[in-house]
JSON list of N, CA and C in Angstrom, two decimals:
[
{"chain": "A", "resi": 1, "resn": "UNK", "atom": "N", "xyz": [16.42, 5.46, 10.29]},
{"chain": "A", "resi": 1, "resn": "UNK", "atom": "CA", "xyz": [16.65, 5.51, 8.85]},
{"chain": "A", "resi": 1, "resn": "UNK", "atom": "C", "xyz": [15.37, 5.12, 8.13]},
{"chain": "A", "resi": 2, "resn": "UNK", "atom": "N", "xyz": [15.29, 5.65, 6.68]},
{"chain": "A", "resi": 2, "resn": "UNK", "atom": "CA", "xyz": [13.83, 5.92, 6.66]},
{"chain": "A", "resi": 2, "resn": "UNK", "atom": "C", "xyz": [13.53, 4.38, 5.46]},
{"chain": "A", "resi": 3, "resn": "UNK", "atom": "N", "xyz": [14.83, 3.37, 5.45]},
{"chain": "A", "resi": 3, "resn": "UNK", "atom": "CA", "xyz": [14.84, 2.11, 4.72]},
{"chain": "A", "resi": 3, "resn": "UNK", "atom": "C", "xyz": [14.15, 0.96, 5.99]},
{"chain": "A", "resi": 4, "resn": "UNK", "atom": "N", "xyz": [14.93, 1.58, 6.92]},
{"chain": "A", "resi": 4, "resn": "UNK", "atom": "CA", "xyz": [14.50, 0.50, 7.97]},
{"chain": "A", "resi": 4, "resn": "UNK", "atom": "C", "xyz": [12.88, 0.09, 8.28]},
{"chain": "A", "resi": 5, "resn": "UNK", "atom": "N", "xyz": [12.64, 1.30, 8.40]},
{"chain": "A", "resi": 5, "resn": "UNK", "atom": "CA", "xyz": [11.00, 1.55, 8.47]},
{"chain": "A", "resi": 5, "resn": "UNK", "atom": "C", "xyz": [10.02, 1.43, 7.44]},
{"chain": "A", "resi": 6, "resn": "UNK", "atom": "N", "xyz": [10.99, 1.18, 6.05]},
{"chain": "A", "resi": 6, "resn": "UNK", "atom": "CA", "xyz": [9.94, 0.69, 5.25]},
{"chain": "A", "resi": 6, "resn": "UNK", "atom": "C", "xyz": [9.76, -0.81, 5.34]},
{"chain": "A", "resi": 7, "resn": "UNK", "atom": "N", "xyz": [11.19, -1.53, 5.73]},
{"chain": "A", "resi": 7, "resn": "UNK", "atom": "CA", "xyz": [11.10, -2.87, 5.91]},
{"chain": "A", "resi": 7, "resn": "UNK", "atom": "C", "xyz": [10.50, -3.29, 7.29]},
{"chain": "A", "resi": 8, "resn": "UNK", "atom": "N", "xyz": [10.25, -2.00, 8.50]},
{"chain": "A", "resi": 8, "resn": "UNK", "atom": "CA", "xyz": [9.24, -2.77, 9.40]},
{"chain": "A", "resi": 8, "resn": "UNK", "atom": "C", "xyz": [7.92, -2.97, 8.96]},
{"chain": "A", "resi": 9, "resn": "UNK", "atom": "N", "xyz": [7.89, -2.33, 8.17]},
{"chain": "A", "resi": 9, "resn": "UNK", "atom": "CA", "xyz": [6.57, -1.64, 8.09]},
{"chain": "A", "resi": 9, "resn": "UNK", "atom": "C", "xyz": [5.72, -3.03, 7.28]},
{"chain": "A", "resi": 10, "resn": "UNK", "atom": "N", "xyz": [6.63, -3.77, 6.55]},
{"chain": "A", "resi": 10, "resn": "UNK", "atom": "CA", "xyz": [6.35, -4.90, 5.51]},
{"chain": "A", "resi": 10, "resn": "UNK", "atom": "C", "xyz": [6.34, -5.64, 6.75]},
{"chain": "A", "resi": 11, "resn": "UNK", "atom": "N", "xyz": [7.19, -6.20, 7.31]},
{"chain": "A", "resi": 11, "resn": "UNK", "atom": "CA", "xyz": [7.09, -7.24, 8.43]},
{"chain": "A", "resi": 11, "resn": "UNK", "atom": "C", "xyz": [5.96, -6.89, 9.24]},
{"chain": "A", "resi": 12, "resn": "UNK", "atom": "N", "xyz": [5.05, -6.10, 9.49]},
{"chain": "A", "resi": 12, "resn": "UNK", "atom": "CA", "xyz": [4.37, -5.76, 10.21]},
{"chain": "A", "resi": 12, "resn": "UNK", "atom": "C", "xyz": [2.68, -5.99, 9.28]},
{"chain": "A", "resi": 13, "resn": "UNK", "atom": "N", "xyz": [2.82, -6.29, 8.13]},
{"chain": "A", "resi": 13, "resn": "UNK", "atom": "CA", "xyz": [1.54, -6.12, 7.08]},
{"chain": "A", "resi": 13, "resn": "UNK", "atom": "C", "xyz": [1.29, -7.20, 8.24]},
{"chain": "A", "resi": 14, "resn": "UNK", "atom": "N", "xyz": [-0.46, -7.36, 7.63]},
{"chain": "A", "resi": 14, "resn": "UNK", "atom": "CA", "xyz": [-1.14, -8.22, 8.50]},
{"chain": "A", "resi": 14, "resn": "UNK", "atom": "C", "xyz": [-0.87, -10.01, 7.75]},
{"chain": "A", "resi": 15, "resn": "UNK", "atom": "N", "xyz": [-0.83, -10.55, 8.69]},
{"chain": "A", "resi": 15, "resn": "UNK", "atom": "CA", "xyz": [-0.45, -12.62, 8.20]},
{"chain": "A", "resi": 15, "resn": "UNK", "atom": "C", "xyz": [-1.18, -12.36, 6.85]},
{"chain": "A", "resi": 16, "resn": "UNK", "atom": "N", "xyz": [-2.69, -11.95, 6.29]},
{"chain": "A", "resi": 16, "resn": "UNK", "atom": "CA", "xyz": [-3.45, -12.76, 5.49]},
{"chain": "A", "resi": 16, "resn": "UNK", "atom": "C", "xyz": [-2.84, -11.71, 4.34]},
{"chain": "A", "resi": 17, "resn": "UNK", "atom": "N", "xyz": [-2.19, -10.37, 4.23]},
{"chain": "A", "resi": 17, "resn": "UNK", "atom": "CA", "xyz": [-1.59, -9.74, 3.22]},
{"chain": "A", "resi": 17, "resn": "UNK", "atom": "C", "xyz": [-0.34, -10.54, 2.93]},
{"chain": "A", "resi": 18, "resn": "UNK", "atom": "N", "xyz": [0.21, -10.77, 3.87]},
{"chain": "A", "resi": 18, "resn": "UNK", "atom": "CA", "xyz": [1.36, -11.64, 3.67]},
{"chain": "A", "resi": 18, "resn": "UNK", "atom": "C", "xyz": [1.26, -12.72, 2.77]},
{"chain": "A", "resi": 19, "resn": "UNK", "atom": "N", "xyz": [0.43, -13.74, 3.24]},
{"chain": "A", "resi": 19, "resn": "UNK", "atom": "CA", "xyz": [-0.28, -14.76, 2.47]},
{"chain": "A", "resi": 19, "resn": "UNK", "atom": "C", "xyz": [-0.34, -14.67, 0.92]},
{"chain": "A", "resi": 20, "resn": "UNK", "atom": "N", "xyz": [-1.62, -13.61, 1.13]},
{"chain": "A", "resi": 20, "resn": "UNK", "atom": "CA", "xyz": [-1.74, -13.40, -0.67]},
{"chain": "A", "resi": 20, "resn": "UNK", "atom": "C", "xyz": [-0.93, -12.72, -1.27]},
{"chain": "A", "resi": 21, "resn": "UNK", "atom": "N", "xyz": [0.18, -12.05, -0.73]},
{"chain": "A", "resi": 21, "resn": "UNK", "atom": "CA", "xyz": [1.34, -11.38, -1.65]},
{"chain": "A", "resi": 21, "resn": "UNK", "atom": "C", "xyz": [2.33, -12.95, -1.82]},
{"chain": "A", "resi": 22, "resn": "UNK", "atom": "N", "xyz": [1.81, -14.14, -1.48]},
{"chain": "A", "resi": 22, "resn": "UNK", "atom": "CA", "xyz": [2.89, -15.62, -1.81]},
{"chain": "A", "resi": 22, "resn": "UNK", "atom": "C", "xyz": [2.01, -15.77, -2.49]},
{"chain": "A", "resi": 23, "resn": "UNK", "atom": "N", "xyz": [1.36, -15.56, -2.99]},
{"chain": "A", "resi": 23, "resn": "UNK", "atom": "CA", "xyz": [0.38, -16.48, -4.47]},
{"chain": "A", "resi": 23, "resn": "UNK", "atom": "C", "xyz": [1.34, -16.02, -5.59]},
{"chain": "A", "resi": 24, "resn": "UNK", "atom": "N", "xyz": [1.29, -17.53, -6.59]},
{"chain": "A", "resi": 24, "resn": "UNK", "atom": "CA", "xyz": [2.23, -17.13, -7.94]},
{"chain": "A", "resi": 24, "resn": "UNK", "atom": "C", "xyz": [1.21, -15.59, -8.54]},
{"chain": "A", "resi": 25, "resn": "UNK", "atom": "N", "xyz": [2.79, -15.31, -9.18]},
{"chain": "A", "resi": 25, "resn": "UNK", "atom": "CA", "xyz": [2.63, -14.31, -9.95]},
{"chain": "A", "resi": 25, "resn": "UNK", "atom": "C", "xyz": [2.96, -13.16, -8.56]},
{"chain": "A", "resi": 26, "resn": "UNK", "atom": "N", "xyz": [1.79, -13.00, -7.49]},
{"chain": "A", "resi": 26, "resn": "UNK", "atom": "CA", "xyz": [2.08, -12.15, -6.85]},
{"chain": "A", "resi": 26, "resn": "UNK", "atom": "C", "xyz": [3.40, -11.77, -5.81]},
{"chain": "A", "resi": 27, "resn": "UNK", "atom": "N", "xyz": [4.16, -13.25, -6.17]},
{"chain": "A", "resi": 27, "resn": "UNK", "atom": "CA", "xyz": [5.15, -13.44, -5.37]},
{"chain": "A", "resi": 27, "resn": "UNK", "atom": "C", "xyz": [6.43, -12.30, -5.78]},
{"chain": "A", "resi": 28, "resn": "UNK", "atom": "N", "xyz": [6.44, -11.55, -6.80]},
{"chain": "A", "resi": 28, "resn": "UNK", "atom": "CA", "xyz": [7.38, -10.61, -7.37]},
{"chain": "A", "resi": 28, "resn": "UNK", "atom": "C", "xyz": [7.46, -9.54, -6.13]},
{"chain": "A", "resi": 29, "resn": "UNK", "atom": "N", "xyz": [6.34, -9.51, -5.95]},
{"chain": "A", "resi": 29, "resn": "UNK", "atom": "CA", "xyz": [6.89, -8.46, -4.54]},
{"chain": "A", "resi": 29, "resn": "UNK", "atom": "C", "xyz": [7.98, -8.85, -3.17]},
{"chain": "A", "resi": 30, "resn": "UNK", "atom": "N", "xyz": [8.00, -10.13, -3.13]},
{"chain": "A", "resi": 30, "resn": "UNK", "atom": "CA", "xyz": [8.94, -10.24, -1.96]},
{"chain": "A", "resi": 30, "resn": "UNK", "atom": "C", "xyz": [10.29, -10.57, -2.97]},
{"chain": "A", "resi": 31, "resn": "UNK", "atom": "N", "xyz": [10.20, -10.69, -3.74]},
{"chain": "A", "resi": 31, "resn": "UNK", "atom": "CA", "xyz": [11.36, -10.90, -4.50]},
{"chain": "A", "resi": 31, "resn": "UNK", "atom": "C", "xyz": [12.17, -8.97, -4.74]},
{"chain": "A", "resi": 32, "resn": "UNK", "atom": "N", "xyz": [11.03, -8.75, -4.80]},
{"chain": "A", "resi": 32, "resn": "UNK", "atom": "CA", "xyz": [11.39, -7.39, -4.74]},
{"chain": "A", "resi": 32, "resn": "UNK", "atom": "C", "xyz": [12.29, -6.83, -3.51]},
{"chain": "A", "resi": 33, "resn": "UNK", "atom": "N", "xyz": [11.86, -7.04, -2.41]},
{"chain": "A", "resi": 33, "resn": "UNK", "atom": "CA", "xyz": [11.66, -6.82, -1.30]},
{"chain": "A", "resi": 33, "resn": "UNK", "atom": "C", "xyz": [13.26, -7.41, -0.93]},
{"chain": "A", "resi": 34, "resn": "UNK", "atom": "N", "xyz": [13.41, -8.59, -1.40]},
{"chain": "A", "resi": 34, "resn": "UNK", "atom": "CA", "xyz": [14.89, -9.13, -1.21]},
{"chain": "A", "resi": 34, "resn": "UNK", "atom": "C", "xyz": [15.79, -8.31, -1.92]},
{"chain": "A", "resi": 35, "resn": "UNK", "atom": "N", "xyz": [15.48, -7.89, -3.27]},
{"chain": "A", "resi": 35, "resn": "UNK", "atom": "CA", "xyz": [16.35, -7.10, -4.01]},
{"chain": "A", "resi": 35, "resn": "UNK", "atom": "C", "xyz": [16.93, -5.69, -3.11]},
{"chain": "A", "resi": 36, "resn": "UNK", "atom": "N", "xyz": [15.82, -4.99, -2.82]},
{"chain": "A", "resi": 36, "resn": "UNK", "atom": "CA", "xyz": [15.76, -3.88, -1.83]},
{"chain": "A", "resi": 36, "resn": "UNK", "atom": "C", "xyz": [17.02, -4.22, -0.58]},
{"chain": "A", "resi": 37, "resn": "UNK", "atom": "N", "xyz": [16.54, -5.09, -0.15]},
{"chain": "A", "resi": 37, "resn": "UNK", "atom": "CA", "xyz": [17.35, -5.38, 1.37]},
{"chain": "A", "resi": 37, "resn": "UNK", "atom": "C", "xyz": [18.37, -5.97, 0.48]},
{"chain": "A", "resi": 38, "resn": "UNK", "atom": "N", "xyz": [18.92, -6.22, -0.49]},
{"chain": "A", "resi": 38, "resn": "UNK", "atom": "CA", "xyz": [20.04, -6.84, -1.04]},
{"chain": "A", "resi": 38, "resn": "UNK", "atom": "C", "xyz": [21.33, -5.55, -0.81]},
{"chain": "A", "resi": 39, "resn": "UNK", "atom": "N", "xyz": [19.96, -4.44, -1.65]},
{"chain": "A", "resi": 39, "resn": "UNK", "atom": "CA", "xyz": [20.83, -3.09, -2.24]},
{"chain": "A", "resi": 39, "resn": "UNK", "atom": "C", "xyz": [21.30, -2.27, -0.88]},
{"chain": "A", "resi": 40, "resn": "UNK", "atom": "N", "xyz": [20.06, -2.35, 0.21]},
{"chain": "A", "resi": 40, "resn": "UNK", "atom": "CA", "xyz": [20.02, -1.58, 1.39]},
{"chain": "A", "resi": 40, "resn": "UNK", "atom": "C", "xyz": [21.17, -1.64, 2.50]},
{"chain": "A", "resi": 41, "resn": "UNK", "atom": "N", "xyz": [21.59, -3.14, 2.55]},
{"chain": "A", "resi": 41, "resn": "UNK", "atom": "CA", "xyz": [22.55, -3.65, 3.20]},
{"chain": "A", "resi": 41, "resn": "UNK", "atom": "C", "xyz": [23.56, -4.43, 3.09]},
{"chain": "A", "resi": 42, "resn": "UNK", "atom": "N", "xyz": [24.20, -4.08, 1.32]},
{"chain": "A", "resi": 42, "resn": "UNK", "atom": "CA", "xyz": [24.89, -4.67, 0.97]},
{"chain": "A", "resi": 42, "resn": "UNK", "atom": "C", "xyz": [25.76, -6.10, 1.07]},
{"chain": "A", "resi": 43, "resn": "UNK", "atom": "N", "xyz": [24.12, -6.94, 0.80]},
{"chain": "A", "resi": 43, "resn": "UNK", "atom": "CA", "xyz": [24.22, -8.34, 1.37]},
{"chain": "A", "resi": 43, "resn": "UNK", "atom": "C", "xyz": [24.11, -8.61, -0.35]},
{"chain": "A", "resi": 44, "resn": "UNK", "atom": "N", "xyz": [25.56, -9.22, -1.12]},
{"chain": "A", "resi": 44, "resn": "UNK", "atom": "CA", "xyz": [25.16, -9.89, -2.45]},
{"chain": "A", "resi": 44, "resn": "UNK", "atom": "C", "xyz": [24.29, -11.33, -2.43]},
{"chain": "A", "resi": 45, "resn": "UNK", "atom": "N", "xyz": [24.38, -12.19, -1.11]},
{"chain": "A", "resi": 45, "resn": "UNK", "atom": "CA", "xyz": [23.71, -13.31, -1.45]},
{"chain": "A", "resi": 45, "resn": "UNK", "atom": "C", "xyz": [21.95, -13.00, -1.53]},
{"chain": "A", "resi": 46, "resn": "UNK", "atom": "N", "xyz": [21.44, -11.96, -0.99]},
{"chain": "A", "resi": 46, "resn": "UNK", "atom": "CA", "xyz": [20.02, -11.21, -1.01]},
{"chain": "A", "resi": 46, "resn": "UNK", "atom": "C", "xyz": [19.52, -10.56, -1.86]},
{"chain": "A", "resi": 47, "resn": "UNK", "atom": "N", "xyz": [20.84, -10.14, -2.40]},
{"chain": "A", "resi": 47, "resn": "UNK", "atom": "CA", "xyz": [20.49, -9.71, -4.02]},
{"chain": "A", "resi": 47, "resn": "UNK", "atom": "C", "xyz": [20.55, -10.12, -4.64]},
{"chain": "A", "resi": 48, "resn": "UNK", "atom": "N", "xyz": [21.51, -11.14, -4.92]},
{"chain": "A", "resi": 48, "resn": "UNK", "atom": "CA", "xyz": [21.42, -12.19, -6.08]},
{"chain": "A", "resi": 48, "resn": "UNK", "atom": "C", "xyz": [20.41, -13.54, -6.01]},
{"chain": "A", "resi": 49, "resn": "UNK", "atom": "N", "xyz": [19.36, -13.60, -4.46]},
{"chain": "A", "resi": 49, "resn": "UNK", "atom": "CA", "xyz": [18.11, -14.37, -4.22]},
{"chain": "A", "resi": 49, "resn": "UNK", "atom": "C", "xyz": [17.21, -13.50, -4.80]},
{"chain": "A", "resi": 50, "resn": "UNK", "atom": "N", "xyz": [17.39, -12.66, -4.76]},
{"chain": "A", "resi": 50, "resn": "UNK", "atom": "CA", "xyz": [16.10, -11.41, -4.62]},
{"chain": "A", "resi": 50, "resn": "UNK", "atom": "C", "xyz": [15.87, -11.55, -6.95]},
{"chain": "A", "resi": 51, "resn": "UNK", "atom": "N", "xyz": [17.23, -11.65, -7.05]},
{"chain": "A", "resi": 51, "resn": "UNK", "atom": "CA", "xyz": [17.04, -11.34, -9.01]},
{"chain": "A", "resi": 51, "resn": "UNK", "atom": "C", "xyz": [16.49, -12.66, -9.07]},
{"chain": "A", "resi": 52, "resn": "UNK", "atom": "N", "xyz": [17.00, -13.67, -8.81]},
{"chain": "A", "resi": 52, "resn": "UNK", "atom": "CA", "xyz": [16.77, -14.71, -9.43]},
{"chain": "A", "resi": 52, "resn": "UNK", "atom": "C", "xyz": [15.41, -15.74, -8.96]},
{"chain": "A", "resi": 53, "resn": "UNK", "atom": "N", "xyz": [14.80, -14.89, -7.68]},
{"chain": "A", "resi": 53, "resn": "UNK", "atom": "CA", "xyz": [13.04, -15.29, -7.69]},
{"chain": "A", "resi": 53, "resn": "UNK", "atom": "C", "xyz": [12.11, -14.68, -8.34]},
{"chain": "A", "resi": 54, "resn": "UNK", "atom": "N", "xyz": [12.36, -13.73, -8.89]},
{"chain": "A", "resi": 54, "resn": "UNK", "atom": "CA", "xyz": [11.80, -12.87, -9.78]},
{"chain": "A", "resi": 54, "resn": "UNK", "atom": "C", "xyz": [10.80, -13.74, -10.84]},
{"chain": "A", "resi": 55, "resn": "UNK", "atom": "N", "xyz": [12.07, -14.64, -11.79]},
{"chain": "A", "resi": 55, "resn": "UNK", "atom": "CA", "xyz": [11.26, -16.01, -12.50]},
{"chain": "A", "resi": 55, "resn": "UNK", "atom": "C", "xyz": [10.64, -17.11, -11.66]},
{"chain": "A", "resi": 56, "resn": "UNK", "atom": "N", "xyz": [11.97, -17.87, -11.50]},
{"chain": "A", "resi": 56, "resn": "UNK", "atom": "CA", "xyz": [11.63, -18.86, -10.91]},
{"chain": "A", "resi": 56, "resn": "UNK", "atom": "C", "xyz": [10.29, -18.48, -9.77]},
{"chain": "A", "resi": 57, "resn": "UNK", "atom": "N", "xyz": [10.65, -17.41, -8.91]},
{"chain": "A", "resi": 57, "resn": "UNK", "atom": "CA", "xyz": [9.23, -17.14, -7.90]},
{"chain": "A", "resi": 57, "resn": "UNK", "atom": "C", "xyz": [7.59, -17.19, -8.60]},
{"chain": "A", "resi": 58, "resn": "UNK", "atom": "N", "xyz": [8.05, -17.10, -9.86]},
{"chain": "A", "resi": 58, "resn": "UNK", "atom": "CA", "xyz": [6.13, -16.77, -10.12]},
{"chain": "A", "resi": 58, "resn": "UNK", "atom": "C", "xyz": [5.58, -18.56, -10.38]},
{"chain": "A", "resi": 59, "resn": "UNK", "atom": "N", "xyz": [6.75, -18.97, -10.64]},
{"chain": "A", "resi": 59, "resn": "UNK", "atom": "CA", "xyz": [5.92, -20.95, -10.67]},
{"chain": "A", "resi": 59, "resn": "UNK", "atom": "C", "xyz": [6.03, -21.51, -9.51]},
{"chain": "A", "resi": 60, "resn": "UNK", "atom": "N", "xyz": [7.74, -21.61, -8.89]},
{"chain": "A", "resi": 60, "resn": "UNK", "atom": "CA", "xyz": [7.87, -22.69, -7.82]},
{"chain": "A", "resi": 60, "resn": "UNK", "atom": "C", "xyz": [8.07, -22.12, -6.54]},
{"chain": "A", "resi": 61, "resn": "UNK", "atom": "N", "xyz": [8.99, -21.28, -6.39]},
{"chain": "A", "resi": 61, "resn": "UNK", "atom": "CA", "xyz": [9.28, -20.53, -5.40]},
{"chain": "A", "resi": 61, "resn": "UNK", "atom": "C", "xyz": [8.37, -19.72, -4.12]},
{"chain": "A", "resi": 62, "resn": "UNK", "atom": "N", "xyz": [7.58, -19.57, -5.04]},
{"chain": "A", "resi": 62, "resn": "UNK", "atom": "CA", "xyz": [6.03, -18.80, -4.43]},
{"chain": "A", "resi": 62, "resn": "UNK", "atom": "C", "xyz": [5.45, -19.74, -2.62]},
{"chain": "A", "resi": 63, "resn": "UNK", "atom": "N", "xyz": [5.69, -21.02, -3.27]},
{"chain": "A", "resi": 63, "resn": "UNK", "atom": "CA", "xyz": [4.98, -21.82, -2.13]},
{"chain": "A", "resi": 63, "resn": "UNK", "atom": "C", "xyz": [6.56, -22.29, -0.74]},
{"chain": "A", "resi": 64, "resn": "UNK", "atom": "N", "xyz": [7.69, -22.08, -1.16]},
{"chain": "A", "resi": 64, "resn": "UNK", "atom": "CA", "xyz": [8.45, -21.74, -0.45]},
{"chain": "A", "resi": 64, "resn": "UNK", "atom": "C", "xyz": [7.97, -20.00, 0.92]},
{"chain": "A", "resi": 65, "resn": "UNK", "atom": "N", "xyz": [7.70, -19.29, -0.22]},
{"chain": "A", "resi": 65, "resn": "UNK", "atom": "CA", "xyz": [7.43, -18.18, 0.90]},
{"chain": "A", "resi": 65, "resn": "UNK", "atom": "C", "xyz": [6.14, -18.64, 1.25]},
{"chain": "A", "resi": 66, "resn": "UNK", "atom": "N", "xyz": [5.52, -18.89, 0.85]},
{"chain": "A", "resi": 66, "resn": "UNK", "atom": "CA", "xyz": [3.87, -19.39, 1.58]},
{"chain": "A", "resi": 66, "resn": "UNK", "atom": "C", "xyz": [3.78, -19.84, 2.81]},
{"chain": "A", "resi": 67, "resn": "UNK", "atom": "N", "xyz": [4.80, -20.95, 3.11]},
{"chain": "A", "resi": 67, "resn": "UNK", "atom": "CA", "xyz": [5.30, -22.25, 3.99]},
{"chain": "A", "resi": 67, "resn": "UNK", "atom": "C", "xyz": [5.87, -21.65, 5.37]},
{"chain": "A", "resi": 68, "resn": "UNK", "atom": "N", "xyz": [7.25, -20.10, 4.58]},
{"chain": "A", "resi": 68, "resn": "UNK", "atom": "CA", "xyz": [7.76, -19.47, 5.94]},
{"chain": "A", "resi": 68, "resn": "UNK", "atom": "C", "xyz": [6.33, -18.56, 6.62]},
{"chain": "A", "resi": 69, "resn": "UNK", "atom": "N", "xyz": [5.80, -18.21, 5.83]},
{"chain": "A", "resi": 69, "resn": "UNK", "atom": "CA", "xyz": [4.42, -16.71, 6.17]},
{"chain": "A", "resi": 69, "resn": "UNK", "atom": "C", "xyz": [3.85, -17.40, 6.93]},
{"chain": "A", "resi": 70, "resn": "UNK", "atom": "N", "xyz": [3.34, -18.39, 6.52]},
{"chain": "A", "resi": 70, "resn": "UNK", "atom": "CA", "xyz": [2.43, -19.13, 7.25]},
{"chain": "A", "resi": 70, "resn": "UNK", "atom": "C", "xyz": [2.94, -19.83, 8.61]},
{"chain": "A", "resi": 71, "resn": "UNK", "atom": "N", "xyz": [4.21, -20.30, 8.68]},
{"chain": "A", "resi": 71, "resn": "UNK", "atom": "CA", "xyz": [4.64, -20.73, 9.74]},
{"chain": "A", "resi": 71, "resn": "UNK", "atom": "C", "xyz": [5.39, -19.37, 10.36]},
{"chain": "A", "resi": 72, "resn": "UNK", "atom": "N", "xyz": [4.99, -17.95, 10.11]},
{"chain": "A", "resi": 72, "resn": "UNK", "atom": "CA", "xyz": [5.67, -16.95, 11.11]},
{"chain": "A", "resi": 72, "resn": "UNK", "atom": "C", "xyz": [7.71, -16.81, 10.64]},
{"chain": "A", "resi": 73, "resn": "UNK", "atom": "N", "xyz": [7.97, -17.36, 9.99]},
{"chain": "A", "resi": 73, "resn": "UNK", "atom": "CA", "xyz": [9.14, -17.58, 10.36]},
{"chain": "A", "resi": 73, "resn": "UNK", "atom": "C", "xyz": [9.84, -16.69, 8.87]},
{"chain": "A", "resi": 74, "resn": "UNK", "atom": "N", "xyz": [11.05, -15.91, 9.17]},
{"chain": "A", "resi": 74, "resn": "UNK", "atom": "CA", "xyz": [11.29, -14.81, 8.01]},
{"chain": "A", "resi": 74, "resn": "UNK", "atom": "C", "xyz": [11.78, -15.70, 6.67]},
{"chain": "A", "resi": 75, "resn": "UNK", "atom": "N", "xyz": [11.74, -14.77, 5.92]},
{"chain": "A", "resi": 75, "resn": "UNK", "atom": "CA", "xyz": [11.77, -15.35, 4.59]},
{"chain": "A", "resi": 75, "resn": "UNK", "atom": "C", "xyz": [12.88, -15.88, 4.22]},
{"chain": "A", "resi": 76, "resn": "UNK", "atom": "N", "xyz": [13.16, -17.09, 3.63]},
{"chain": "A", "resi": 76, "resn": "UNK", "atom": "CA", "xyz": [14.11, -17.99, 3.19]},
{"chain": "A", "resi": 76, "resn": "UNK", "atom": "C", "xyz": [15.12, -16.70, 2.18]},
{"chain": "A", "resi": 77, "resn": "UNK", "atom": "N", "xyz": [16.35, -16.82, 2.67]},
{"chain": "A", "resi": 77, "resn": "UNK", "atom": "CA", "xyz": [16.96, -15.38, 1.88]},
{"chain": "A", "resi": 77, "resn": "UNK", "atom": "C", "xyz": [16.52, -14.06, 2.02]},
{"chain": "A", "resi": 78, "resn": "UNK", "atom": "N", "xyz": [16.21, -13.50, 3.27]},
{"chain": "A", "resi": 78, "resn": "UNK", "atom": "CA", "xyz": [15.85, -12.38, 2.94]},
{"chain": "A", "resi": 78, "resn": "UNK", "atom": "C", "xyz": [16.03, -11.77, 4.43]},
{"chain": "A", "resi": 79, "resn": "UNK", "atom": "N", "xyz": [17.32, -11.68, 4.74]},
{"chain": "A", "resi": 79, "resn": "UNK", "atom": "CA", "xyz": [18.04, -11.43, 5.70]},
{"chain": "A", "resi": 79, "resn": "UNK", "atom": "C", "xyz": [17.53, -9.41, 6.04]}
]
């Protein structure tokens, strides 16, 4: 399926893209990314993480995903 492969394809970016897509502000993309896999696999708690890092992700949230990227480990909500 051609959803699946866009989400390997993200798990597969290299660690240091990963990284700088967790810097505030740039963090909207994995928020994105939760929204996506919210809609993709009709998981509401992934979609309703995915809307609501959107804000909160560009101040506090950001260094939450920083913490999993960096330690390898998948993203807090983002099943």
């Amino acid at each position: 399926m051609a959803n699946d492969d866009i989400f390997k394809s993200i798990d597969e970016l290299p660690k240091i893209v990963k990284i700088i897509l967790c810097l505030p502000f740039l963090d909207i993309f994995w928020a994105i990314v939760r929204i996506a896999k919210g809609l993709v696999k009709n998981n509401v708690i992934t979609l309703l993480f995915g809307i609501l890092w959107i804000f909160p992700g560009s101040f506090i949230c950001w260094i939450l995903d920083l913490v999993f990227v960096a330690m390898d480990k998948p993203l807090l909500f983002c099943e």
